[in-house]
C-alpha positions in Angstrom: -31.4 -4.4 26.7 -32.2 -5.3 23.0 -34.2 -8.0 24.3 -36.4 -6.0 26.5 -36.8 -3.5 23.9 -37.9 -6.0 21.3 -40.3 -7.5 23.8 -41.8 -3.9 24.5 -42.6 -2.5 20.9 -45.1 -5.5 20.0 -46.5 -5.4 23.5 -47.2 -1.7 22.9 -48.9 -2.4 20.1 -51.1 -5.0 21.6 -51.9 -2.6 24.6 -53.3 0.3 21.8 -55.3 -2.5 20.0 -58.5 -1.2 21.6 -57.8 2.3 20.9 -57.3 1.2 16.9 -59.9 -0.5 17.0 -62.0 2.5 18.0 -60.7 4.9 16.3 -58.8 4.8 12.6 -56.2 7.9 11.8 -56.2 8.5 7.8 -53.6 10.8 6.4 -54.2 12.1 3.6 -51.5 14.7 2.3 -53.3 16.0 -0.9 -55.5 18.2 0.7 -54.0 21.7 1.0 -54.0 24.3 3.8 -53.8 24.0 7.6 -55.6 20.4 7.2 -52.2 18.8 5.4 -50.2 20.6 8.3 -52.4 19.2 11.4 -51.8 15.2 9.4 -48.2 16.2 9.1 -48.0 17.0 12.8 -50.0 13.9 13.9 -48.0 11.5 11.6 -44.4 12.6 13.3 -46.2 12.5 16.9 -47.3 9.3 16.5 -43.9 8.1 14.8 -42.1 9.9 17.9 -44.1 8.2 20.7 -43.7 4.5 18.9 -40.2 5.1 18.8 -39.7 5.9 22.4 -42.7 3.5 23.6 -40.3 1.4 25.5 -38.8 4.0 27.2 -42.5 5.4 28.2 -43.5 2.1 29.5 -40.4 1.5 31.7 -40.2 4.9 32.8 -44.1 6.4 33.7 -45.8 3.2 34.4 -45.9 0.2 36.9 -43.8 -2.0 34.6 -40.7 -1.3 36.6 -41.9 -2.8 39.9 -43.6 -5.4 38.6 -40.7 -6.7 36.4 -38.2 -6.4 39.4 -40.6 -8.2 41.5 -40.5 -11.3 38.8 -36.7 -11.1 38.5 -36.3 -11.4 42.2 -38.9 -14.5 42.5 -37.3 -16.4 39.7 -34.1 -16.0 41.5 -35.5 -17.1 45.1 -37.0 -20.2 43.3 -34.0 -20.9 41.9 -35.4 -22.1 38.7 -32.6 -20.3 36.6 -34.0 -19.2 33.3 -37.4 -20.4 33.8 -39.8 -18.9 33.0 -38.1 -16.8 30.6 -37.2 -13.1 30.2 -39.7 -13.1 27.4 -42.4 -14.6 29.4 -41.6 -12.5 32.7 -41.7 -9.6 30.3 -44.5 -10.3 28.6 -46.4 -11.0 31.7 -45.2 -7.7 33.3 -46.4 -5.8 30.1 -49.7 -7.3 30.0 -49.7 -6.3 34.0 -49.3 -3.0 33.3 -51.5 -2.7 30.3 -54.2 -3.9 32.8 -53.1 -1.3 35.8 -52.6 1.6 33.4 -55.6 1.1 31.5 -57.5 4.2 33.2 -54.5 6.3 32.6 -54.2 5.6 28.7 -58.0 6.0 28.4 -57.9 9.3 30.0 -54.7 10.1 28.1 -56.5 9.2 25.1 -59.8 10.8 25.4 -58.6 14.1 26.7 -55.6 14.8 24.8 -54.8 12.6 21.8 -58.4 12.2 20.4 -59.0 15.9 20.6 -56.0 16.2 18.3 -56.6 14.0 15.9 -60.2 15.4 15.4 -58.3 18.9 15.1 -60.3 20.6 18.3 -57.0 21.3 20.1 -53.7 22.5 19.4 -50.8 20.2 19.5 -49.2 22.1 22.9 -52.4 21.8 24.6 -53.0 17.9 23.5 -49.5 17.1 24.9 -50.2 18.9 28.2 -53.5 16.7 28.5 -52.1 13.8 27.6 -49.2 13.7 29.6 -51.4 15.3 32.6 -52.8 11.4 33.7 -49.5 9.9 33.6 -48.2 12.5 36.3 -51.4 12.0 38.3 -50.5 8.3 38.3 -46.8 9.1 39.1 -47.8 11.1 42.0 -50.1 8.6 43.9 -47.3 6.4 44.1 -44.0 8.1 44.3 -42.6 8.5 47.7 -42.3 12.1 49.5 -38.8 11.3 50.3 -37.7 10.7 47.1 -39.9 13.1 45.1 -38.1 16.1 47.7 -35.0 14.6 47.1 -34.9 15.7 43.4 -36.9 18.7 43.7 -34.2 20.0 46.0 -31.5 18.9 43.2 -33.4 20.9 40.7 -32.9 24.0 43.1 -36.4 25.6 42.5 -38.8 27.4 44.4 -41.6 25.6 46.1 -44.5 24.6 44.0 -47.8 25.6 44.7 -49.5 22.5 43.8 -47.7 19.0 42.8 -49.3 19.1 39.1 -46.8 22.0 38.6 -43.6 19.8 39.2 -41.9 19.2 36.0 -41.3 15.6 34.6 -37.8 15.8 34.9 -38.2 16.0 38.6 -40.9 13.6 38.9 -39.9 10.9 36.7 -36.4 10.1 38.5 -38.4 10.1 42.1 -41.0 7.7 40.8 -38.5 5.3 39.3 -36.5 5.1 42.7 -39.7 4.8 44.5 -40.5 2.1 42.5 -37.6 0.1 42.5 -37.6 0.5 46.4 -40.9 -0.7 46.7 -40.0 -3.9 44.2 -37.1 -4.4 46.7 -39.3 -4.7 49.7 -41.9 -6.9 48.3 -39.1 -9.0 47.0 -37.3 -9.5 50.5 -41.1 -11.0 51.7 -40.9 -13.0 48.7 -37.4 -14.2 49.6 -37.9 -15.0 53.3 -40.1 -18.3 52.7 -37.5 -19.7 50.4 -34.8 -19.0 52.2 -35.8 -20.7 55.1 -36.5 -23.8 53.1 -32.9 -23.5 51.5 -31.9 -23.5 55.3 -33.9 -26.4 56.5 -32.6 -28.5 53.3 -28.9 -27.4 53.9 -29.2 -28.4 57.6 -30.5 -31.9 56.8 -28.2 -32.8 54.4 -25.4 -31.7 56.7 -26.7 -33.8 59.7 -26.9 -36.8 57.4 -23.3 -36.5 56.5 -24.2 -35.9 52.8 -22.5 -32.7 52.3 -21.1 -33.6 48.6 -24.9 -33.3 47.5 -25.7 -29.5 46.4 -28.4 -28.3 48.7 -29.7 -26.2 45.7 -30.5 -29.3 44.0 -32.5 -30.9 46.8 -34.9 -27.8 47.9 -35.6 -26.7 44.2 -38.7 -29.3 44.4 -39.6 -28.3 47.5 -39.8 -24.8 46.7 -41.6 -25.6 43.6 -44.3 -27.4 45.2 -44.5 -24.6 48.0 -45.2 -22.0 45.5 -47.8 -24.3 43.8 -49.7 -25.0 47.2 -50.0 -21.4 48.6 -50.7 -20.5 44.8 -48.0 -18.3 44.3 -48.9 -16.5 40.8 -52.1 -15.8 42.4 -50.8 -13.9 45.4 -48.3 -12.2 43.5 -50.0 -11.1 40.6 -52.8 -10.0 43.2 -50.5 -8.2 45.5 -48.8 -6.3 42.9 -52.0 -4.9 41.5 -53.5 -3.8 44.9 -50.1 -2.2 45.5 -50.5 0.6 43.4 -52.4 3.8 44.1 -55.4 4.8 41.6 -55.3 1.1 40.2 
């Protein structure tokens, strides 16, 4: 978990690079009155967001599905620690940034930028910033999972889905993401499992039972993955699997 956090924080800054170039935040506490208070609030909010950025990325974005699928793919290939955790997490982060770019931009334009310009109040800014992420989660959450947590919360029926609280929506979204990740992982695992079974059968028929089948099947699985352009297909399928992306 420590490695994950260390990987997520720098990547979060990379994802926000375009925003940082477009808008600089100058905090001058020397001014008096409401302007100084607004800048202090901005600083506190900025530090808060940066401190919980890894959790935000994991909980309310496409990161969970992508990194789980990558982990299953590596296990199916049987390559142990290749690609390394750092590479997989970095790729998952940049894919998350690509998929979530419209959501990030809408949250910035509707909520954060007007707050920095002091055009709206903090409460309104928070609501507007959260709304794009709620919309993304509602587009990708499974109805069955969402209903489960609505029943657990013992709340009355909502007039519209946008009124569902984050405490109900986020866990439903996360288990939906895990389910879809395992579905994709199963489909990825099947062809590699077939290769393992074929190699094991050949070795047994030749009486070479002392030779580990995984050692001999590894190059065949690698060349199969390369021939079918596995990374292209995997990344393309993951991006297309998200509604609203």
